Tab-separated table of C-alpha atoms in Angstrom:
chain	number	residue	atom	x	y	z
R	109	UNK	CA	67.291	76.959	137.209
R	110	UNK	CA	68.912	76.497	140.544
R	111	UNK	CA	71.744	73.643	140.902
R	112	UNK	CA	69.920	71.686	143.202
R	113	UNK	CA	66.503	71.736	141.331
R	114	UNK	CA	68.654	70.818	138.154
R	115	UNK	CA	70.211	68.068	140.022
R	116	UNK	CA	67.432	66.475	141.098
R	117	UNK	CA	65.714	66.457	137.931
R	118	UNK	CA	68.501	64.854	136.474
R	119	UNK	CA	69.268	62.107	139.286
R	120	UNK	CA	66.553	62.424	141.686
R	121	UNK	CA	67.019	63.162	145.869
R	122	UNK	CA	69.424	60.742	146.385
R	123	UNK	CA	72.054	62.758	144.445
R	124	UNK	CA	75.650	63.351	146.321
R	125	UNK	CA	76.438	66.841	145.262
R	126	UNK	CA	77.399	69.447	147.234
R	127	UNK	CA	77.873	73.613	147.166
R	128	UNK	CA	80.698	74.916	148.918
R	129	UNK	CA	80.283	78.820	148.049
R	130	UNK	CA	80.178	78.839	144.349
R	131	UNK	CA	81.913	75.297	143.912
R	132	UNK	CA	79.983	71.940	143.250
R	133	UNK	CA	81.388	68.297	143.442
R	134	UNK	CA	80.341	65.338	144.330
R	135	UNK	CA	78.983	62.129	142.041
R	136	UNK	CA	75.479	60.634	140.880
R	137	UNK	CA	74.189	57.513	140.014
R	138	UNK	CA	72.641	57.490	137.008
R	139	UNK	CA	71.341	54.200	135.000
R	140	UNK	CA	73.248	52.461	137.308
R	141	UNK	CA	76.292	54.331	136.733
R	142	UNK	CA	78.303	56.656	138.885
R	143	UNK	CA	78.888	59.747	137.453
R	144	UNK	CA	81.325	62.396	138.848
R	145	UNK	CA	79.894	65.950	139.207
R	146	UNK	CA	82.012	69.249	139.300
R	147	UNK	CA	80.762	72.904	138.326
R	148	UNK	CA	80.069	76.291	139.541
R	149	UNK	CA	76.927	78.284	140.669
R	150	UNK	CA	76.133	81.766	141.960
R	151	UNK	CA	77.401	83.096	138.742
R	152	UNK	CA	80.496	82.548	139.951
R	153	UNK	CA	83.649	84.354	139.141
R	154	UNK	CA	86.513	82.001	138.052
R	155	UNK	CA	89.497	82.794	140.241
R	156	UNK	CA	92.729	81.011	141.259
R	157	UNK	CA	90.963	79.046	143.869
R	158	UNK	CA	87.957	77.960	142.098
R	159	UNK	CA	89.908	76.875	138.961
R	160	UNK	CA	92.197	74.552	141.121
R	161	UNK	CA	89.314	73.253	143.058
R	162	UNK	CA	87.696	72.152	139.928
R	163	UNK	CA	90.760	70.822	138.337
R	164	UNK	CA	91.629	68.527	141.292
R	165	UNK	CA	88.433	66.730	141.175
R	166	UNK	CA	88.793	65.813	137.273
R	167	UNK	CA	92.268	64.699	138.553
R	168	UNK	CA	91.117	62.587	141.524
R	169	UNK	CA	88.315	61.060	139.125
R	170	UNK	CA	91.057	60.393	136.281
R	171	UNK	CA	93.672	58.659	139.274
R	172	UNK	CA	90.724	57.061	140.934
R	173	UNK	CA	87.841	55.778	138.944
R	174	UNK	CA	89.181	54.872	135.161
R	175	UNK	CA	86.653	56.035	132.963
R	176	UNK	CA	84.191	57.552	134.952
R	177	UNK	CA	82.063	60.009	133.143
R	178	UNK	CA	82.010	63.564	133.895
R	179	UNK	CA	79.227	65.727	134.052
R	180	UNK	CA	80.719	69.874	134.096
R	181	UNK	CA	77.695	71.787	135.275
R	182	UNK	CA	78.390	75.685	134.248
R	183	UNK	CA	77.350	78.648	135.788
R	184	UNK	CA	79.745	81.612	135.626
R	185	UNK	CA	80.125	85.311	134.761
R	186	UNK	CA	83.567	84.511	133.551
R	187	UNK	CA	87.342	84.801	134.938
R	188	UNK	CA	87.962	86.484	138.414
R	189	UNK	CA	88.694	90.306	137.694
R	190	UNK	CA	90.818	91.149	140.748
R	191	UNK	CA	94.672	91.939	141.045
R	192	UNK	CA	94.798	89.180	143.548
R	193	UNK	CA	94.173	86.773	141.215
R	194	UNK	CA	96.073	88.239	138.295
R	195	UNK	CA	99.354	87.968	140.601
R	196	UNK	CA	98.581	84.647	141.559
R	197	UNK	CA	98.676	83.867	137.752
R	198	UNK	CA	94.801	83.063	136.830
R	199	UNK	CA	95.653	82.785	133.288
R	200	UNK	CA	97.666	79.357	134.408
R	201	UNK	CA	94.890	78.139	136.528
R	202	UNK	CA	92.271	78.221	134.158
R	203	UNK	CA	94.718	76.886	131.621
R	204	UNK	CA	95.699	74.133	133.741
R	205	UNK	CA	91.985	73.275	134.243
R	206	UNK	CA	91.417	73.301	130.343
R	207	UNK	CA	94.433	70.925	130.360
R	208	UNK	CA	92.840	68.498	133.130
R	209	UNK	CA	89.607	68.268	130.954
R	210	UNK	CA	91.400	67.150	128.010
R	211	UNK	CA	93.263	64.511	129.536
R	212	UNK	CA	90.605	63.208	131.316
R	213	UNK	CA	88.840	62.927	127.664
R	214	UNK	CA	92.356	61.358	126.499
R	215	UNK	CA	92.230	58.661	129.069
R	216	UNK	CA	88.593	57.663	127.912
R	217	UNK	CA	86.358	59.702	130.282
R	218	UNK	CA	83.135	60.688	128.927
R	219	UNK	CA	82.914	64.224	129.498
R	220	UNK	CA	79.858	66.710	129.200
R	221	UNK	CA	79.155	70.225	130.100
R	222	UNK	CA	75.672	71.650	130.825
R	223	UNK	CA	75.444	75.247	130.767
R	224	UNK	CA	72.057	75.574	133.115
R	225	UNK	CA	72.295	79.112	134.046
R	226	UNK	CA	74.872	81.522	132.896
R	227	UNK	CA	77.921	81.234	131.001
R	228	UNK	CA	80.660	84.041	130.023
R	229	UNK	CA	83.966	84.657	128.891
R	230	UNK	CA	87.119	82.541	129.908
R	231	UNK	CA	84.919	80.611	132.701
R	232	UNK	CA	83.144	79.111	129.821
R	233	UNK	CA	86.145	78.558	127.177
R	234	UNK	CA	87.775	76.655	129.924
R	235	UNK	CA	84.766	74.478	130.961
R	236	UNK	CA	82.441	73.615	128.524
R	237	UNK	CA	84.122	74.313	125.437
R	238	UNK	CA	86.726	71.696	126.092
R	239	UNK	CA	84.088	68.955	127.054
R	240	UNK	CA	83.113	66.138	124.518
R	241	UNK	CA	80.159	68.039	123.954
R	242	UNK	CA	78.503	71.008	125.650
R	243	UNK	CA	74.617	71.503	126.087
R	244	UNK	CA	72.486	74.416	127.271
R	245	UNK	CA	69.246	74.666	129.103
R	246	UNK	CA	66.909	76.659	126.840
R	247	UNK	CA	66.734	79.822	129.460
R	248	UNK	CA	70.515	79.574	129.743
R	249	UNK	CA	72.430	82.751	128.841
R	250	UNK	CA	75.758	82.049	127.033
R	251	UNK	CA	78.038	85.488	125.600
R	252	UNK	CA	82.044	86.160	125.026
R	253	UNK	CA	81.317	89.766	126.040
R	254	UNK	CA	78.959	92.411	125.783
R	255	UNK	CA	78.187	94.509	122.890
R	256	UNK	CA	79.586	97.344	124.732
R	257	UNK	CA	82.497	95.874	125.921
R	258	UNK	CA	83.331	94.378	122.321
R	259	UNK	CA	82.946	97.897	121.044
R	260	UNK	CA	85.814	99.386	123.180
R	261	UNK	CA	87.858	96.831	122.328
R	262	UNK	CA	87.422	96.451	118.510
R	263	UNK	CA	87.127	100.196	118.172
R	264	UNK	CA	84.107	99.429	116.313
R	265	UNK	CA	80.860	101.630	116.965
R	266	UNK	CA	78.137	99.951	119.148
R	267	UNK	CA	75.333	100.599	116.209
R	268	UNK	CA	77.758	98.608	113.868
R	269	UNK	CA	78.099	95.647	116.446
R	270	UNK	CA	74.444	95.509	116.925
R	271	UNK	CA	73.534	95.699	113.525
R	272	UNK	CA	76.030	92.681	112.579
R	273	UNK	CA	74.731	90.663	115.441
R	274	UNK	CA	71.362	90.477	113.974
R	275	UNK	CA	72.641	88.571	111.070
R	276	UNK	CA	75.995	87.026	112.465
R	277	UNK	CA	75.615	84.969	115.221
R	278	UNK	CA	79.476	85.399	116.175
R	279	UNK	CA	78.672	89.029	117.360
R	280	UNK	CA	75.548	88.260	118.689
R	281	UNK	CA	74.589	86.731	122.605
R	282	UNK	CA	72.274	84.212	123.097
R	283	UNK	CA	72.132	80.469	123.585
R	284	UNK	CA	70.777	80.049	120.264
R	285	UNK	CA	73.631	81.922	118.103
R	286	UNK	CA	75.994	79.748	120.298
R	287	UNK	CA	74.019	76.524	118.999
R	288	UNK	CA	74.176	77.843	115.265
R	289	UNK	CA	77.802	78.223	115.579
R	290	UNK	CA	78.330	74.887	116.851
R	291	UNK	CA	79.683	75.734	120.488
R	292	UNK	CA	76.620	74.418	121.873
R	293	UNK	CA	75.711	71.146	120.422
R	294	UNK	CA	72.242	70.951	121.395
R	295	UNK	CA	69.391	72.301	124.218
R	296	UNK	CA	67.718	70.078	126.871
R	297	UNK	CA	64.137	70.516	126.979
R	298	UNK	CA	61.332	68.478	128.506
R	299	UNK	CA	62.765	65.050	130.041
R	300	UNK	CA	66.089	66.125	131.150
R	301	UNK	CA	67.060	62.908	132.440
R	302	UNK	CA	66.543	61.526	128.534
R	303	UNK	CA	68.804	64.429	127.449
R	304	UNK	CA	71.637	63.346	129.493
R	305	UNK	CA	71.167	59.586	128.418
R	306	UNK	CA	71.640	60.583	125.130
R	307	UNK	CA	74.401	62.653	125.607
R	308	UNK	CA	76.199	60.041	127.262
R	309	UNK	CA	75.651	57.603	124.698
R	310	UNK	CA	76.113	59.427	121.600
R	311	UNK	CA	78.149	62.867	122.412
R	312	UNK	CA	81.172	62.686	119.636
R	313	UNK	CA	84.815	62.176	120.921
R	314	UNK	CA	85.905	64.358	118.125
R	315	UNK	CA	85.631	67.957	117.616
R	316	UNK	CA	82.599	68.453	115.670
R	317	UNK	CA	82.044	72.491	116.414
R	318	UNK	CA	83.252	73.847	113.429
R	319	UNK	CA	81.406	71.118	111.136
R	320	UNK	CA	78.379	71.695	113.179
R	321	UNK	CA	78.706	75.416	112.633
R	322	UNK	CA	79.224	75.157	109.056
R	323	UNK	CA	75.919	72.782	108.749
R	324	UNK	CA	73.880	75.346	110.856
R	325	UNK	CA	75.095	78.366	109.130
R	326	UNK	CA	76.889	79.899	112.055
R	327	UNK	CA	80.464	79.492	110.793
R	328	UNK	CA	80.593	78.943	107.231
R	329	UNK	CA	84.318	78.848	107.027
R	330	UNK	CA	86.023	77.447	110.172
R	331	UNK	CA	85.511	73.830	108.923
R	332	UNK	CA	87.077	74.841	105.222
R	333	UNK	CA	89.832	76.650	107.090
R	334	UNK	CA	90.522	73.944	109.279
R	335	UNK	CA	90.389	71.322	106.449
R	336	UNK	CA	93.202	73.331	104.216
R	337	UNK	CA	95.340	74.235	107.321
R	338	UNK	CA	95.390	70.120	107.808
R	339	UNK	CA	96.050	69.594	104.164
R	340	UNK	CA	98.766	72.396	104.032
R	341	UNK	CA	100.697	70.228	106.693
């Protein structure tokens, strides 16, 4: 789905969301409440410039509009893979974006992520996965890396990884697998306004991903390991 089509479904034609290249920012009124909107489009690669632009919107919202909910619209191919951004410290820029989102949550801002097209790798980790809750459209594509790339990194044959992906969501791309693992809280289908309304009202402020993954059978040990670590500390 195109970002402007999504915006009209969610907020009607009167929204004030604008695209500057691959960067989305603005605001929209929803049920009488103003929401801050920030995100990406066009399968954007997240480089230093784009990471800092998103962080700026989040910080400006925290400073000028205390408590205003923030909606992250996510469509990214992951981090920008070029020498220029590496030399500028893309790792720090993306960490800064994630820290700003975490700051907004700690200051009482409800932060909702929505993967409406594509979410890959670090571009997803430092945005939607740090929100109070991340949701997705059913047709969205989510993955950390393709199986051929995973094979090169892990030194395991592609045939083995393909076999594992049939039974273990950790190895498999696809939005359904991320729902099973708890990374995506749920899918928005049908009435998108009703889905957003429910997310703003009921998304948990504590991190429920490990528990959700255990209940859904996608991550069977994460919650148990977390509890063991907490008990040992």
